Amino acid sequence: PAGSREMAAGFGSLLRECPLLLPQNREKSVYEGFVTAQGTDFHIRILLPVDLQLKNARIQCSWQLKKVLGGYQQILKQRLQHSLDLVSFMMELKTVLEAALKNTRELQSPALPPPQHYSGLISDIETLGWNKVAFVDPSFTTIKLKADDSCGRHHQITLKLNPKYPTEPPDCIVDLPVQFTVSADTQSSLLSIHRQFLAVLESLKAFWNALDEIDEKTWVLEPEKPTRSATMRRIAIGNNISINVEVDPRHPTMPPECFFLGPDHVVNPLKMKLNSNINMWDPEASLLQNLKEVLEMDFPSREALDKSDFSMDCGICYAYRLDGAIPDQVCDDSRCGQPFHQACLYEWLRGLPSSRQSYNVIFGECPYCSKQITLKMSLKKA
């Protein structure tokens, strides 16, 4: 009959429009499957009443589809009332879904800056000089600039530009021991930022000169590969004896903060020398020269000795480095002198029934010679 042919034709149209939406019963009153928009499939279920009238249908959506269509419910209700059949409603649903997805994605991805923004940046780079540019990403949001200080050291500054540049200054990522912020007095320009960066580099020249001399002429145990922002050096003095110096980048010629690592019978005389001779500190002399004068000693030379002469492995874990730390606890018995990582010795002493603890100090026996050993848990930088 004609009605059956119309129904079949209607179902054929629906199949062409929504191939993933299929009837779930013989009466074709329940449809379930997926509606596709912008390459994404959304789960949907349509329940028609007994008379198959579309205006009284109920629609069940997945939570993803509900989220996308959140602000379009009234429009969909109207379309449900006025659509001639399920095919025309599904076509309208897809149109609304496409629009909703487009609006959602536009909100999520910020609009690109106008062409003038990019032409302004190109002009900005040309004013500075392309030879000072190390890297530019395709979207012109990250620019790396090169700069050499007057001693020939190479430096880099990474700029993270937002669409409001140059009205708003960029975020700056630098390898410096001090904070670097771009002056906000005027509109930013790459040339002015580069000049400000160079001025800070020059102000830190004495600091880097002092640390470069230490790196070149002594055995630095830590950090293994110092960055330009590193203010600490752990310098080898002898076997399992070292000094930690923390240099103030703004006052590099003044006495640094020092503490010694090693057995007490070696460290205590050095502490006494440091305290009694600190008045001899000469701001005109180099940091290394002052340390030699005040401690009345020469530091082991890089030419004469190998680093392995100072870097004995931990007597508990048998490794030199443990989570970045090196052995800095040493048995005070001069006949033993075995080094340990602080963490290893702490765990060892905690497991001994005979050890005792007072605040952050643990007393126990050396794992090697069984003589008294004391561990003071320190939060200082190693």
Coordinates of C-alpha atoms in Angstrom, one line a residue:
P1 CA 0.0 0.0 0.0
A2 CA 0.9 3.7 -0.4
G3 CA 1.5 4.2 3.3
S4 CA 4.1 1.5 3.5
R5 CA 5.8 2.8 0.4
E6 CA 5.9 6.3 2.0
M7 CA 7.3 4.9 5.2
A8 CA 10.0 2.9 3.3
A9 CA 10.9 6.0 1.3
G10 CA 11.1 8.1 4.6
F11 CA 13.3 5.5 6.2
G12 CA 15.5 5.4 3.1
S13 CA 15.9 9.2 3.3
L14 CA 16.7 8.9 7.1
L15 CA 19.3 6.2 6.3
R16 CA 21.0 8.5 3.8
E17 CA 21.0 11.5 6.2
C18 CA 21.9 9.6 9.4
P19 CA 23.3 6.2 8.4
L20 CA 24.2 5.4 12.1
L21 CA 20.6 6.0 13.4
L22 CA 18.5 2.8 13.1
P23 CA 15.0 1.7 14.2
Q24 CA 15.0 -0.5 17.3
N25 CA 11.6 -2.1 16.8
R26 CA 9.2 -3.2 14.0
E27 CA 6.8 -0.2 14.6
K28 CA 9.8 2.2 14.1
S29 CA 8.8 4.1 17.3
V30 CA 12.3 3.9 18.8
Y31 CA 15.5 5.0 17.0
E32 CA 19.0 4.7 18.4
G33 CA 22.5 5.3 17.2
F34 CA 24.7 8.2 16.4
V35 CA 24.4 11.7 14.8
T36 CA 27.6 12.9 13.1
A37 CA 28.8 16.5 13.0
Q38 CA 32.3 17.9 12.3
G39 CA 33.8 14.4 12.3
T40 CA 32.4 13.5 15.8
D41 CA 29.7 10.9 16.5
F42 CA 27.2 11.7 19.3
H43 CA 25.0 9.0 20.8
I44 CA 21.2 9.8 20.6
R45 CA 17.9 7.9 21.2
I46 CA 14.6 9.1 19.9
L47 CA 11.3 7.7 21.4
L48 CA 8.2 8.4 19.3
P49 CA 4.6 8.0 20.8
V50 CA 2.2 5.3 19.6
D51 CA 0.8 7.6 16.9
L52 CA 4.4 8.3 15.7
Q53 CA 3.7 12.1 16.1
L54 CA 7.1 13.9 16.1
K55 CA 5.9 16.8 18.2
N56 CA 5.4 14.4 21.2
A57 CA 8.7 12.6 20.8
R58 CA 11.3 12.3 23.5
I59 CA 15.0 12.7 22.8
Q60 CA 17.7 11.1 25.0
C61 CA 21.3 12.4 24.5
S62 CA 24.7 11.4 25.7
W63 CA 26.2 13.8 28.2
Q64 CA 28.6 15.1 25.5
L65 CA 25.7 16.0 23.2
K66 CA 23.8 17.6 26.1
K67 CA 26.8 19.7 26.9
V68 CA 27.2 20.9 23.3
L69 CA 23.5 21.6 22.8
G70 CA 23.1 23.2 26.3
G71 CA 22.0 26.7 25.0
Y72 CA 19.9 25.4 22.0
Q73 CA 17.2 23.4 23.8
Q74 CA 14.4 25.9 23.0
I75 CA 15.3 26.0 19.3
L76 CA 15.2 22.1 19.2
K77 CA 11.8 22.0 20.9
Q78 CA 10.4 24.4 18.3
R79 CA 11.9 22.4 15.4
L80 CA 10.4 19.2 16.9
Q81 CA 7.0 20.9 16.9
H82 CA 7.2 22.1 13.3
S83 CA 9.2 19.5 11.4
L84 CA 7.3 17.5 8.9
D85 CA 9.0 14.2 9.7
L86 CA 12.0 12.6 11.4
V87 CA 14.2 13.1 8.4
S88 CA 13.7 16.9 8.3
F89 CA 14.1 17.1 12.1
M90 CA 17.4 15.2 12.0
M91 CA 18.7 17.5 9.2
E92 CA 17.8 20.5 11.4
L93 CA 19.4 18.9 14.4
K94 CA 22.6 18.4 12.5
T95 CA 22.6 22.1 11.4
V96 CA 22.1 23.3 15.0
L97 CA 24.8 20.9 16.2
E98 CA 27.3 22.1 13.6
A99 CA 26.7 25.7 14.7
A100 CA 27.0 24.8 18.3
L101 CA 30.3 23.0 17.8
K102 CA 31.7 25.9 15.7
N103 CA 30.8 28.4 18.5
T104 CA 32.3 26.2 21.2
R105 CA 35.6 25.8 19.3
E106 CA 35.8 29.5 18.6
L107 CA 35.4 30.2 22.3
Q108 CA 38.1 27.7 23.1
S109 CA 40.6 28.9 20.6
P110 CA 41.4 32.6 20.9
A111 CA 41.2 34.7 17.8
L112 CA 44.4 35.3 15.9
P113 CA 45.9 38.8 16.2
P114 CA 45.3 41.0 13.2
P115 CA 47.9 41.1 10.3
Q116 CA 49.3 44.4 11.7
H117 CA 50.5 42.5 14.8
Y118 CA 52.8 40.3 12.7
S119 CA 54.0 43.1 10.4
G120 CA 54.8 45.1 13.6
L121 CA 56.8 42.2 15.0
I122 CA 58.8 41.7 11.7
S123 CA 59.6 45.4 11.8
D124 CA 60.6 45.1 15.5
I125 CA 63.0 42.2 14.7
E126 CA 64.5 44.1 11.8
T127 CA 65.1 47.1 14.1
L128 CA 66.9 44.9 16.6
G129 CA 68.7 42.9 13.9
W130 CA 68.1 39.3 12.8
N131 CA 71.6 38.4 13.9
K132 CA 70.4 38.7 17.5
V133 CA 67.5 36.3 17.0
A134 CA 68.2 32.7 17.9
F135 CA 64.7 31.3 17.4
V136 CA 61.2 32.3 16.3
D137 CA 58.3 29.9 16.4
P138 CA 55.8 29.8 13.5
S139 CA 53.1 31.6 15.4
F140 CA 55.4 34.4 16.6
T141 CA 54.5 33.8 20.2
T142 CA 58.0 32.6 21.3
I143 CA 61.2 34.5 20.4
K144 CA 64.7 33.7 21.7
L145 CA 67.2 36.5 21.6
K146 CA 71.0 36.1 21.8
A147 CA 73.3 38.5 23.8
D148 CA 77.0 38.4 24.6
D149 CA 78.3 40.3 27.7
S150 CA 81.6 42.3 27.5
C151 CA 83.6 39.2 28.6
G152 CA 82.3 37.2 25.6
R153 CA 79.9 34.9 27.6
H154 CA 76.9 33.9 25.5
H155 CA 73.4 34.3 26.9
Q156 CA 69.8 33.9 25.8
I157 CA 66.5 35.4 26.7
T158 CA 63.2 33.7 25.8
L159 CA 60.2 36.0 25.2
K160 CA 56.6 34.7 25.4
L161 CA 54.6 37.3 23.5
N162 CA 50.8 37.6 23.9
P163 CA 48.5 39.2 21.3
K164 CA 48.5 42.5 23.2
Y165 CA 52.3 43.0 22.6
P166 CA 53.8 45.7 22.5
T167 CA 51.2 47.3 24.7
E168 CA 51.7 44.5 27.3
P169 CA 55.3 43.4 27.9
P170 CA 56.2 39.7 27.2
D171 CA 57.0 37.1 29.9
C172 CA 60.7 36.6 30.0
I173 CA 62.6 33.4 30.7
V174 CA 66.3 33.9 31.6
D175 CA 69.2 32.0 33.1
L176 CA 70.1 34.6 35.7
P177 CA 70.7 34.5 39.4
V178 CA 68.5 37.6 39.8
Q179 CA 65.0 38.4 38.8
F180 CA 64.6 40.0 35.4
T181 CA 61.5 42.1 34.6
V182 CA 60.9 44.3 31.6
S183 CA 60.4 48.0 32.4
A184 CA 56.7 48.9 31.9
D185 CA 57.3 52.6 31.6
T186 CA 56.8 52.7 27.8
Q187 CA 55.6 50.3 25.1
S188 CA 57.8 47.3 24.8
S189 CA 60.1 46.7 21.9
L190 CA 62.6 43.9 21.2
L191 CA 65.4 46.5 21.0
S192 CA 64.6 48.0 24.5
I193 CA 64.2 44.5 26.0
H194 CA 67.5 43.4 24.6
R195 CA 69.2 46.6 25.9
Q196 CA 67.7 46.0 29.4
F197 CA 68.9 42.4 29.3
L198 CA 72.4 43.5 28.3
A199 CA 72.5 46.0 31.2
V200 CA 71.6 43.2 33.7
L201 CA 74.3 41.0 32.1
E202 CA 76.9 43.8 32.7
S203 CA 75.8 44.2 36.3
L204 CA 76.5 40.5 36.9
K205 CA 79.9 40.5 35.2
A206 CA 81.9 40.5 38.5
F207 CA 79.7 37.6 39.9
W208 CA 80.3 35.4 36.8
N209 CA 84.0 36.3 36.7
A210 CA 84.3 35.1 40.3
L211 CA 82.5 31.8 39.7
D212 CA 84.2 31.2 36.3
E213 CA 87.6 31.4 38.0
I214 CA 86.5 28.8 40.6
D215 CA 85.1 26.5 37.9
E216 CA 88.4 26.8 35.9
K217 CA 90.9 26.5 38.7
T218 CA 89.3 24.2 41.4
W219 CA 87.5 20.9 41.5
V220 CA 83.8 21.8 41.7
L221 CA 81.9 18.7 43.0
E222 CA 78.4 20.3 42.8
P223 CA 76.6 21.5 40.7
E224 CA 78.0 19.1 38.1
K225 CA 77.1 21.4 35.2
P226 CA 76.5 24.9 36.7
T227 CA 74.0 27.1 35.0
R228 CA 74.4 30.9 34.9
S229 CA 71.8 31.2 37.6
A230 CA 73.6 28.9 40.0
T231 CA 75.0 30.8 43.0
M232 CA 76.5 27.8 44.9
R233 CA 79.7 25.9 44.4
R234 CA 80.9 22.9 46.4
I235 CA 84.7 22.9 46.1
A236 CA 86.9 19.9 46.9
I237 CA 89.5 20.6 49.6
G238 CA 90.8 17.0 50.0
N239 CA 89.6 13.4 50.3
N240 CA 86.0 13.6 51.4
I241 CA 86.5 17.3 52.6
S242 CA 84.8 20.2 50.7
I243 CA 83.5 23.7 51.2
N244 CA 80.2 25.0 50.1
V245 CA 80.2 28.7 49.1
E246 CA 77.0 30.6 48.4
V247 CA 77.8 33.8 46.5
D248 CA 75.6 36.9 46.6
P249 CA 75.2 37.9 42.9
R250 CA 74.8 41.6 43.8
H251 CA 77.8 41.7 46.1
P252 CA 80.2 39.0 44.7
T253 CA 83.4 40.5 46.2
M254 CA 82.0 40.3 49.8
P255 CA 82.6 37.2 51.9
P256 CA 80.2 34.4 50.8
E257 CA 78.2 32.2 53.0
C258 CA 80.4 29.1 53.7
F259 CA 80.0 25.8 55.4
F260 CA 82.3 22.8 55.4
L261 CA 81.6 19.1 54.8
G262 CA 83.9 16.4 56.2
P263 CA 85.1 14.8 59.4
D264 CA 85.2 17.1 62.4
H265 CA 88.9 16.7 63.1
V266 CA 89.6 18.2 59.6
V267 CA 86.7 20.7 59.4
N268 CA 87.0 22.3 62.8
P269 CA 90.5 23.8 62.2
L270 CA 89.3 25.2 58.9
K271 CA 86.3 26.8 60.6
M272 CA 88.6 28.4 63.1
K273 CA 90.8 29.8 60.4
L274 CA 87.8 31.2 58.5
N275 CA 86.5 32.9 61.6
S276 CA 89.8 34.3 62.8
N277 CA 91.0 35.5 59.3
I278 CA 87.7 36.9 57.9
N279 CA 89.0 40.4 58.6
M280 CA 91.7 39.9 56.0
W281 CA 89.0 39.7 53.3
D282 CA 90.0 42.1 50.5
P283 CA 87.1 43.2 48.2
E284 CA 89.7 44.2 45.6
A285 CA 91.0 40.6 45.3
S286 CA 89.1 37.7 43.6
L287 CA 86.8 35.4 45.5
L288 CA 89.2 32.4 45.0
Q289 CA 92.2 34.4 46.1
N290 CA 90.4 35.6 49.2
L291 CA 89.3 32.0 50.1
K292 CA 93.0 30.8 49.8
E293 CA 94.2 33.7 52.0
V294 CA 91.6 33.3 54.7
L295 CA 91.8 29.5 54.9
E296 CA 95.6 29.6 54.6
M297 CA 95.6 26.9 51.9
D298 CA 95.7 26.1 48.2
F299 CA 92.8 24.3 46.7
P300 CA 93.6 21.0 44.8
S301 CA 94.5 21.9 41.2
R302 CA 92.6 20.6 38.2
E303 CA 95.9 20.0 36.5
A304 CA 97.5 17.9 39.2
L305 CA 94.6 15.7 40.4
D306 CA 91.7 13.9 39.0
K307 CA 88.1 14.4 40.2
S308 CA 87.9 10.8 41.3
D309 CA 90.5 11.6 44.0
F310 CA 87.8 13.5 45.8
S311 CA 84.6 11.6 44.8
M312 CA 84.5 8.4 46.8
D313 CA 81.3 6.3 46.6
C314 CA 78.8 6.0 49.4
G315 CA 79.8 3.2 51.8
I316 CA 76.2 2.0 52.0
C317 CA 74.6 2.2 48.5
Y318 CA 78.0 2.1 46.7
A319 CA 77.0 4.9 44.4
Y320 CA 78.4 8.4 44.0
R321 CA 75.1 10.2 43.1
L322 CA 71.8 9.4 44.8
D323 CA 68.8 11.5 43.5
G324 CA 71.4 14.2 42.6
A325 CA 73.1 14.3 46.0
I326 CA 76.7 13.2 46.6
P327 CA 78.1 11.6 49.8
D328 CA 78.5 14.5 52.3
Q329 CA 78.6 12.6 55.6
V330 CA 82.0 11.3 56.7
C331 CA 83.0 9.0 59.6
D332 CA 85.0 11.2 62.0
D333 CA 87.5 8.5 62.8
S334 CA 90.7 9.4 61.0
R335 CA 91.5 5.8 60.3
C336 CA 88.1 5.2 58.6
G337 CA 86.9 8.4 56.9
Q338 CA 84.3 6.6 54.9
P339 CA 81.7 8.9 53.2
F340 CA 78.0 8.3 53.1
H341 CA 74.9 9.9 51.6
Q342 CA 72.9 11.7 54.3
A343 CA 69.8 9.7 53.3
C344 CA 71.6 6.4 53.3
L345 CA 73.2 7.0 56.7
Y346 CA 69.9 8.2 58.1
E347 CA 68.1 4.9 57.1
W348 CA 71.0 2.8 58.4
L349 CA 71.1 4.5 61.8
R350 CA 67.3 4.4 62.1
G351 CA 67.5 0.6 61.7
L352 CA 70.0 0.2 64.5
P353 CA 68.5 -0.7 67.9
S354 CA 71.4 1.0 69.6
S355 CA 71.1 4.4 67.9
R356 CA 69.3 7.3 69.5
Q357 CA 67.9 10.6 68.2
S358 CA 67.7 14.1 69.8
Y359 CA 65.7 16.6 67.6
N360 CA 67.4 16.4 64.2
V361 CA 70.6 14.7 65.4
I362 CA 71.0 10.9 65.3
F363 CA 73.8 9.1 67.3
G364 CA 74.9 5.7 66.3
E365 CA 77.8 3.5 65.0
C366 CA 79.6 3.8 61.7
P367 CA 78.7 0.9 59.3
Y368 CA 82.4 0.4 58.6
C369 CA 84.4 0.8 61.8
S370 CA 81.6 0.7 64.4
K371 CA 83.0 3.9 66.0
Q372 CA 80.6 6.6 67.2
I373 CA 79.1 8.6 64.3
T374 CA 76.7 11.6 64.5
L375 CA 74.3 12.6 61.7
K376 CA 72.8 16.0 61.8
M377 CA 69.9 16.1 59.4
S378 CA 70.3 19.3 57.4
L379 CA 67.9 21.2 55.2
K380 CA 70.7 23.2 53.7
K381 CA 71.4 23.0 50.0
A382 CA 73.9 20.3 49.3

